[in-house]
Short mmCIF file of C-alpha atoms in Angstrom, two decimals:
data_model
loop_
_atom_site.label_atom_id
_atom_site.label_comp_id
_atom_site.label_asym_id
_atom_site.label_seq_id
_atom_site.Cartn_x
_atom_site.Cartn_y
_atom_site.Cartn_z
CA UNK A 307 23.28 -5.25 -13.80
CA UNK A 308 26.25 -2.98 -14.01
CA UNK A 309 27.24 -0.54 -11.31
CA UNK A 310 28.54 3.03 -11.85
CA UNK A 311 31.84 4.13 -10.46
CA UNK A 312 29.94 7.14 -9.00
CA UNK A 313 28.25 5.21 -6.15
CA UNK A 314 28.53 6.67 -2.62
CA UNK A 315 29.89 4.32 0.03
CA UNK A 316 26.54 4.29 1.83
CA UNK A 317 23.39 3.72 -0.17
CA UNK A 318 20.92 1.46 1.65
CA UNK A 319 18.27 1.60 -1.32
CA UNK A 320 20.97 0.45 -3.77
CA UNK A 321 21.94 -2.34 -1.45
CA UNK A 322 18.27 -3.36 -1.09
CA UNK A 323 17.81 -3.43 -4.84
CA UNK A 324 20.80 -5.66 -5.35
CA UNK A 325 19.45 -7.93 -2.62
CA UNK A 326 16.21 -8.14 -4.23
CA UNK A 327 17.73 -8.80 -7.66
CA UNK A 328 19.82 -11.78 -6.27
CA UNK A 329 16.78 -13.66 -4.77
CA UNK A 330 15.86 -16.68 -6.65
CA UNK A 331 12.41 -16.71 -4.95
CA UNK A 332 11.17 -13.37 -3.72
CA UNK A 333 10.34 -13.51 0.10
CA UNK A 334 7.22 -11.16 -0.14
CA UNK A 335 4.44 -10.72 -2.40
CA UNK A 336 5.34 -7.08 -3.42
CA UNK A 337 8.79 -8.28 -4.32
CA UNK A 338 7.31 -10.78 -6.65
CA UNK A 339 5.18 -8.24 -8.21
CA UNK A 340 8.17 -6.01 -8.70
CA UNK A 341 10.07 -8.61 -10.61
CA UNK A 342 6.89 -9.66 -12.53
CA UNK A 343 6.18 -6.19 -13.68
CA UNK A 344 9.75 -5.63 -14.69
CA UNK A 345 8.98 -7.88 -17.74
CA UNK A 346 6.52 -5.33 -19.02
CA UNK A 347 3.03 -5.85 -20.38
CA UNK A 348 3.83 -9.19 -22.19
CA UNK A 349 1.80 -11.52 -19.88
CA UNK A 350 -0.97 -9.20 -18.75
CA UNK A 351 -3.77 -10.45 -21.06
CA UNK A 352 -3.05 -14.17 -20.24
CA UNK A 353 -2.71 -13.80 -16.50
CA UNK A 354 -4.00 -16.88 -14.78
CA UNK A 355 -7.17 -16.62 -12.65
CA UNK A 356 -5.28 -17.58 -9.34
CA UNK A 357 -3.08 -14.61 -9.75
CA UNK A 358 -5.98 -12.66 -8.15
CA UNK A 359 -4.71 -14.15 -4.87
CA UNK A 360 -1.36 -12.27 -5.35
CA UNK A 361 -3.21 -8.92 -6.04
CA UNK A 362 -5.39 -9.50 -2.86
CA UNK A 363 -2.22 -10.24 -0.74
CA UNK A 364 -0.55 -7.07 -2.14
CA UNK A 365 -3.40 -4.92 -1.14
CA UNK A 366 -3.64 -6.55 2.23
CA UNK A 367 0.01 -5.69 2.80
CA UNK A 368 -0.58 -2.27 1.59
CA UNK A 369 -3.50 -1.60 3.84
CA UNK A 370 -1.70 -2.87 6.94
CA UNK A 371 1.35 -0.61 6.20
CA UNK A 372 -1.18 2.40 5.53
CA UNK A 373 -2.76 1.78 8.87
CA UNK A 374 0.81 1.43 10.53
CA UNK A 375 1.85 4.83 9.10
CA UNK A 376 -1.24 6.55 10.47
CA UNK A 377 -0.88 4.83 13.97
CA UNK A 378 2.72 5.74 14.41
CA UNK A 379 2.03 9.37 13.36
CA UNK A 380 4.13 9.53 10.16
CA UNK A 381 0.95 9.87 8.11
CA UNK A 382 -2.06 12.11 8.42
CA UNK A 383 -4.82 13.12 6.07
CA UNK A 384 -2.44 15.88 4.90
CA UNK A 385 0.89 14.60 5.30
CA UNK A 386 3.42 16.93 6.82
CA UNK A 387 6.78 16.10 5.33
CA UNK A 388 9.93 15.99 7.51
CA UNK A 389 12.20 18.62 6.19
CA UNK A 390 15.16 17.03 4.31
CA UNK A 391 17.57 19.64 3.08
CA UNK A 392 19.44 18.82 -0.13
CA UNK A 393 16.82 16.29 -1.18
CA UNK A 394 15.26 16.19 -4.57
CA UNK A 395 11.46 15.84 -4.95
CA UNK A 396 9.50 14.28 -7.87
CA UNK A 397 5.74 14.77 -8.43
CA UNK A 398 3.75 12.60 -10.78
CA UNK A 399 0.30 13.39 -12.09
CA UNK A 400 -2.54 11.19 -13.24
CA UNK A 401 -1.37 7.80 -14.59
CA UNK A 402 -4.78 6.20 -15.31
CA UNK A 403 -3.60 2.77 -15.96
CA UNK A 404 -0.90 3.69 -18.63
CA UNK A 405 1.39 1.01 -17.50
CA UNK A 406 4.09 1.90 -20.08
CA UNK A 407 4.43 5.49 -18.83
CA UNK A 408 4.54 4.25 -15.12
CA UNK A 409 7.19 1.70 -16.10
CA UNK A 410 9.61 4.40 -17.60
CA UNK A 411 9.12 6.53 -14.47
CA UNK A 412 9.76 3.67 -12.01
CA UNK A 413 12.74 2.37 -14.01
CA UNK A 414 14.14 5.84 -14.00
CA UNK A 415 13.62 6.13 -10.18
CA UNK A 416 15.21 2.70 -9.47
CA UNK A 417 18.23 3.78 -11.39
CA UNK A 418 18.39 7.14 -9.61
CA UNK A 419 18.14 5.33 -6.27
CA UNK A 420 21.29 3.36 -7.10
CA UNK A 421 23.26 6.51 -7.30
CA UNK A 422 21.31 9.04 -5.06
CA UNK A 423 19.09 7.75 -2.36
CA UNK A 424 18.15 11.25 -1.35
CA UNK A 425 14.99 11.70 -3.27
CA UNK A 426 11.17 11.61 -2.46
CA UNK A 427 8.53 10.85 -4.91
CA UNK A 428 4.86 11.89 -4.54
CA UNK A 429 2.12 10.35 -6.86
CA UNK A 430 -0.82 12.52 -6.97
CA UNK A 431 -3.54 10.02 -7.52
CA UNK A 432 -5.66 8.62 -10.27
CA UNK A 433 -4.02 5.32 -10.65
CA UNK A 434 -6.90 3.44 -12.27
CA UNK A 435 -9.49 3.78 -15.04
CA UNK A 436 -9.26 5.02 -18.59
CA UNK A 437 -6.70 2.29 -19.72
CA UNK A 438 -6.92 -1.62 -19.86
CA UNK A 439 -3.88 -2.28 -17.51
CA UNK A 440 -5.09 -0.34 -14.59
CA UNK A 441 -4.99 -3.01 -12.16
CA UNK A 442 -1.29 -3.78 -13.00
CA UNK A 443 -0.54 -0.14 -12.92
CA UNK A 444 -2.08 0.26 -9.49
CA UNK A 445 -0.18 -2.89 -8.25
CA UNK A 446 3.07 -1.79 -9.72
CA UNK A 447 2.97 1.68 -7.95
CA UNK A 448 1.86 0.09 -4.73
CA UNK A 449 4.63 -2.46 -4.84
CA UNK A 450 6.97 0.40 -5.46
CA UNK A 451 5.73 2.27 -2.40
CA UNK A 452 5.85 -0.72 -0.15
CA UNK A 453 9.58 -1.39 -1.23
CA UNK A 454 10.54 2.34 -0.59
CA UNK A 455 8.04 3.57 2.10
CA UNK A 456 10.12 6.43 3.26
CA UNK A 457 10.86 7.85 -0.20
CA UNK A 458 7.58 7.23 -2.04
CA UNK A 459 4.12 8.65 -1.21
CA UNK A 460 0.69 7.89 -2.69
CA UNK A 461 -2.10 10.41 -2.60
CA UNK A 462 -5.74 9.92 -3.32
CA UNK A 463 -7.19 11.13 -6.54
CA UNK A 464 -10.95 11.39 -7.41
CA UNK A 465 -10.86 8.01 -9.23
CA UNK A 466 -9.79 6.31 -5.99
CA UNK A 467 -13.47 6.27 -5.36
CA UNK A 468 -15.89 3.39 -5.56
CA UNK A 469 -18.57 5.51 -7.30
CA UNK A 470 -16.00 6.63 -9.96
CA UNK A 471 -13.89 3.60 -10.72
CA UNK A 472 -17.07 1.58 -11.17
CA UNK A 473 -17.95 3.67 -14.07
CA UNK A 474 -14.75 4.27 -15.97
CA UNK A 475 -13.22 0.80 -16.38
CA UNK A 476 -11.37 -0.39 -13.39
CA UNK A 477 -14.23 -2.39 -11.76
CA UNK A 478 -14.90 -4.01 -15.12
CA UNK A 479 -11.26 -4.96 -15.53
CA UNK A 480 -11.14 -6.27 -11.92
CA UNK A 481 -14.39 -8.30 -12.47
CA UNK A 482 -12.87 -9.82 -15.65
CA UNK A 483 -9.87 -10.90 -13.63
CA UNK A 484 -11.92 -12.29 -10.93
CA UNK A 485 -14.48 -14.11 -13.22
CA UNK A 486 -17.29 -14.21 -10.56
CA UNK A 487 -19.01 -12.13 -7.96
CA UNK A 488 -17.86 -14.61 -5.35
CA UNK A 489 -14.09 -13.71 -6.19
CA UNK A 490 -14.80 -10.07 -7.33
CA UNK A 491 -16.66 -8.83 -4.18
CA UNK A 492 -13.87 -9.50 -1.61
CA UNK A 493 -11.09 -7.88 -3.56
CA UNK A 494 -13.32 -4.94 -4.57
CA UNK A 495 -13.90 -4.26 -0.96
CA UNK A 496 -10.08 -4.54 -0.37
CA UNK A 497 -9.29 -1.96 -3.08
CA UNK A 498 -11.83 0.48 -1.89
CA UNK A 499 -10.76 0.28 1.73
CA UNK A 500 -7.24 1.03 0.63
CA UNK A 501 -8.29 3.83 -1.56
CA UNK A 502 -10.44 5.45 1.20
CA UNK A 503 -7.49 5.75 3.52
CA UNK A 504 -4.96 7.24 1.20
CA UNK A 505 -3.89 10.75 2.29
CA UNK A 506 -5.41 13.84 0.46
CA UNK A 507 -2.25 15.94 0.53
CA UNK A 508 1.51 16.35 1.00
CA UNK A 509 3.06 19.49 2.42
CA UNK A 510 6.71 20.18 2.41
CA UNK A 511 9.55 22.64 2.03
CA UNK A 512 12.11 22.28 -0.72
CA UNK A 513 14.86 24.86 -0.24
CA UNK A 514 13.01 28.09 0.43
CA UNK A 515 9.88 26.96 -1.26
CA UNK A 516 6.87 25.90 0.81
CA UNK A 517 4.79 23.48 -1.27
CA UNK A 518 1.32 21.70 -1.19
CA UNK A 519 0.67 18.89 -3.30
CA UNK A 520 -2.92 17.49 -3.82
CA UNK A 521 -4.76 15.76 -6.69
CA UNK A 522 -7.45 18.53 -7.37
CA UNK A 523 -7.42 21.96 -5.84
CA UNK A 524 -7.68 24.12 -2.85
CA UNK A 525 -10.43 23.35 -0.22
CA UNK A 526 -13.49 25.57 -0.25
CA UNK A 527 -17.16 25.55 -0.04
CA UNK A 528 -19.10 26.92 -3.12
CA UNK A 529 -22.00 27.84 -1.05
CA UNK A 530 -20.14 29.76 1.64
CA UNK A 531 -16.72 30.78 0.35
CA UNK A 532 -13.95 31.94 2.52
CA UNK A 533 -10.27 31.06 2.50
CA UNK A 534 -9.59 28.03 4.66
CA UNK A 535 -6.66 27.61 7.04
CA UNK A 536 -5.33 24.08 6.24
CA UNK A 537 -4.34 22.99 9.73
CA UNK A 538 -1.39 20.59 10.01
CA UNK A 539 -2.66 17.05 9.15
CA UNK A 540 -6.06 18.27 8.16
CA UNK A 541 -7.60 16.34 11.08
CA UNK A 542 -11.10 17.67 10.59
CA UNK A 543 -11.44 16.35 7.04
CA UNK A 544 -13.94 13.56 6.73
CA UNK A 545 -12.21 11.89 3.78
CA UNK A 546 -11.89 8.25 4.92
CA UNK A 547 -15.07 7.39 2.83
CA UNK A 548 -15.27 4.96 -0.12
CA UNK A 549 -17.33 7.54 -2.06
CA UNK A 550 -16.98 11.31 -2.31
CA UNK A 551 -20.59 11.86 -1.76
CA UNK A 552 -20.13 11.07 1.99
CA UNK A 553 -17.18 13.30 2.57
CA UNK A 554 -17.10 16.84 3.74
CA UNK A 555 -17.05 19.63 1.14
CA UNK A 556 -13.44 20.46 1.85
CA UNK A 557 -12.24 16.90 1.01
CA UNK A 558 -14.45 16.88 -2.15
CA UNK A 559 -12.84 20.10 -3.55
CA UNK A 560 -9.21 18.86 -2.68
CA UNK A 561 -10.11 15.89 -4.89
CA UNK A 562 -12.34 17.44 -7.61
CA UNK A 563 -11.74 21.22 -8.08
CA UNK A 564 -9.99 22.88 -10.96
CA UNK A 565 -8.60 26.32 -11.48
CA UNK A 566 -10.53 28.54 -13.98
CA UNK A 567 -8.25 31.45 -15.15
CA UNK A 568 -10.67 32.41 -17.98
CA UNK A 569 -14.39 32.42 -16.85
CA UNK A 570 -13.96 32.99 -13.09
CA UNK A 571 -12.45 36.37 -11.93
CA UNK A 572 -13.19 36.12 -8.27
CA UNK A 573 -14.43 33.56 -5.68
CA UNK A 574 -15.40 29.91 -6.48
CA UNK A 575 -18.26 28.29 -8.38
CA UNK A 576 -19.48 25.06 -9.69
CA UNK A 577 -19.15 24.33 -13.34
CA UNK A 578 -22.70 24.92 -14.84
CA UNK A 579 -22.82 21.72 -16.86
CA UNK A 580 -21.20 19.21 -14.56
CA UNK A 581 -21.23 20.84 -11.03
CA UNK A 582 -17.43 20.18 -10.84
CA UNK A 583 -16.01 23.05 -8.45
CA UNK A 584 -13.75 25.77 -9.84
CA UNK A 585 -11.70 28.45 -8.20
CA UNK A 586 -10.46 31.73 -9.40
CA UNK A 587 -7.01 33.40 -9.12
CA UNK A 588 -8.31 35.53 -6.18
CA UNK A 589 -9.41 32.52 -4.26
CA UNK A 590 -6.24 30.70 -5.00
CA UNK A 591 -4.18 33.66 -3.89
CA UNK A 592 -6.15 34.04 -0.69
CA UNK A 593 -5.56 30.39 0.24
CA UNK A 594 -2.01 30.38 -0.50
CA UNK A 595 -1.27 33.65 1.41
CA UNK A 596 -3.29 32.47 4.36
CA UNK A 597 -1.31 29.12 4.52
CA UNK A 598 2.04 30.59 3.34
CA UNK A 599 2.45 28.23 0.47
CA UNK A 600 4.59 29.24 -2.48
CA UNK A 601 3.48 26.59 -5.05
CA UNK A 602 0.51 24.21 -5.34
CA UNK A 603 1.16 21.10 -7.41
CA UNK A 604 -1.76 18.99 -8.62
CA UNK A 605 -3.09 16.61 -11.30
CA UNK A 606 -6.60 15.90 -12.29
CA UNK A 607 -6.68 17.69 -15.65
CA UNK A 608 -5.80 16.41 -19.08
CA UNK A 609 -3.27 18.27 -21.14
CA UNK A 610 -1.99 17.28 -24.45
CA UNK A 611 1.46 18.58 -23.68
CA UNK A 612 1.29 16.84 -20.06
CA UNK A 613 1.43 19.94 -17.97
CA UNK A 614 0.09 23.45 -17.32
CA UNK A 615 1.72 26.47 -15.54
CA UNK A 616 -0.62 29.02 -14.10
CA UNK A 617 -0.43 32.28 -12.19
CA UNK A 618 3.25 32.99 -12.21
CA UNK A 619 4.03 29.34 -11.97
CA UNK A 620 2.42 29.06 -8.46
CA UNK A 621 0.13 26.52 -9.61
CA UNK A 622 1.63 23.54 -11.50
CA UNK A 623 -0.71 20.88 -13.18
CA UNK A 624 0.68 17.53 -14.09
CA UNK A 625 -0.68 14.78 -16.42
CA UNK A 626 1.49 11.76 -16.48
CA UNK A 627 -0.19 9.51 -19.02
CA UNK A 628 0.22 9.59 -22.71
CA UNK A 629 -2.63 7.31 -23.39
CA UNK A 630 -6.37 7.73 -22.45
CA UNK A 631 -9.19 5.41 -23.10
CA UNK A 632 -6.71 3.12 -24.81
CA UNK A 633 -5.63 5.61 -27.31
CA UNK A 634 -2.53 8.04 -27.68
CA UNK A 635 -3.57 11.52 -26.60
CA UNK A 636 -0.27 13.46 -26.28
CA UNK A 637 2.79 13.56 -24.11
CA UNK A 638 3.14 12.58 -20.42
CA UNK A 639 5.26 14.75 -18.06
CA UNK A 640 6.24 14.81 -14.35
CA UNK A 641 8.07 17.31 -12.20
CA UNK A 642 11.39 17.49 -10.43
CA UNK A 643 12.07 20.23 -7.88
CA UNK A 644 15.53 20.59 -6.22
CA UNK A 645 16.45 22.80 -3.26
CA UNK A 646 18.11 25.20 -5.88
CA UNK A 647 15.12 25.27 -8.36
CA UNK A 648 13.78 28.64 -8.87
CA UNK A 649 10.05 28.82 -9.37
CA UNK A 650 10.36 31.16 -12.35
CA UNK A 651 12.71 28.70 -14.07
CA UNK A 652 10.20 25.79 -14.13
CA UNK A 653 9.44 24.90 -17.63
CA UNK A 654 9.75 22.13 -20.20
CA UNK A 655 13.27 20.68 -19.79
CA UNK A 656 13.15 18.56 -23.03
CA UNK A 657 12.72 21.66 -25.15
CA UNK A 658 15.32 23.51 -23.12
CA UNK A 659 12.73 26.08 -22.12
CA UNK A 660 13.61 25.72 -18.49
CA UNK A 661 14.05 22.98 -15.79
CA UNK A 662 11.94 20.63 -13.78
CA UNK A 663 9.25 19.55 -16.30
CA UNK A 664 10.33 16.14 -17.40
CA UNK A 665 9.23 14.21 -20.46
CA UNK A 666 8.24 10.55 -19.83
CA UNK A 667 10.41 9.31 -22.64
CA UNK A 668 13.21 6.65 -22.57
CA UNK A 669 15.90 8.74 -24.45
CA UNK A 670 15.07 11.77 -22.25
CA UNK A 671 15.31 10.04 -18.95
CA UNK A 672 18.50 8.41 -20.15
CA UNK A 673 19.97 11.82 -20.64
CA UNK A 674 18.61 12.97 -17.18
CA UNK A 675 20.68 10.37 -15.45
CA UNK A 676 23.85 11.63 -17.31
CA UNK A 677 23.02 15.23 -16.58
CA UNK A 678 22.03 15.12 -13.03
CA UNK A 679 23.59 11.87 -11.60
CA UNK A 680 26.57 11.33 -13.91
CA UNK A 681 25.74 7.72 -13.97
CA UNK A 682 24.35 5.19 -16.41
CA UNK A 683 23.07 2.00 -14.61
CA UNK A 684 21.44 -1.04 -16.12
CA UNK A 685 19.35 -3.95 -14.89
#
């Protein structure tokens, strides 16, 4: 690993990384996973059965840390971020088990940390299902979070739900890893307890921009619509459930709702065929004005180009996987917002259309390191 000459004198994240890299035997299971995943997908199909114990230990550590964050007040159902002037923020949409895309992003973030520790990274949920290595994808993201708990935040998506991920691949992959119900049931319960306590949202201010990040959409009730004041922390949300059927309607729409700029001119409504909740520009604007948010950042929808900008770029949707159901579907994108970023300038940076929308491609991320951090780092 080579260091850049641009390092600042104090960078605790860089120092932590170098300490971890020098360990012959990692001290903690999340450190072991971090080094294991750095090798890529080469060993995933032939993972030994007893590796399930390591996944279980990682989830146990993650749940303990999650509980601690709630108990000390640093987490709530809607995280209220501590204002950090001059920090850069990254937002990642659905990864759905696309380990290769996740690998490129985490590799990029690790290298950014070496030259600039003042960044925060918000994952918008949907870590599992749709791709074969979703257990490894989840574990890599969780290990990353445990390693950098003050910089990385994991939100819940609609697939972090026992009734959903039992139908779209994750439970099958986990069962194949376990080999029997006796081994499967305990870790399945662990996973769902962890999923059920992930926060639903993240609110912050970046420069002059007040931002809310969620997986799906704004909170509303399709049967009794009115704009909802999102109180700090969202303490009244009944979201600590393993299945969305048992949640309150506002938690459900935060996880499941989509904007509908074409067929819905006012209010909110369920999708006729699926019942999936939709909201109009009018409902979106009412919510944003009532809560004084400038931008809503979300995942949840699949786009072949990896993103969508709606309503004067006040609603940004991200899709951060280039594969779906094991096949290539398009490009994966994520988002960087800096204090100086102007909302009207947010666009696809790879095509020189604007700034902020970043392609999950190795050559592009290399160029980003040069452009924004003036440093090339190597492991």
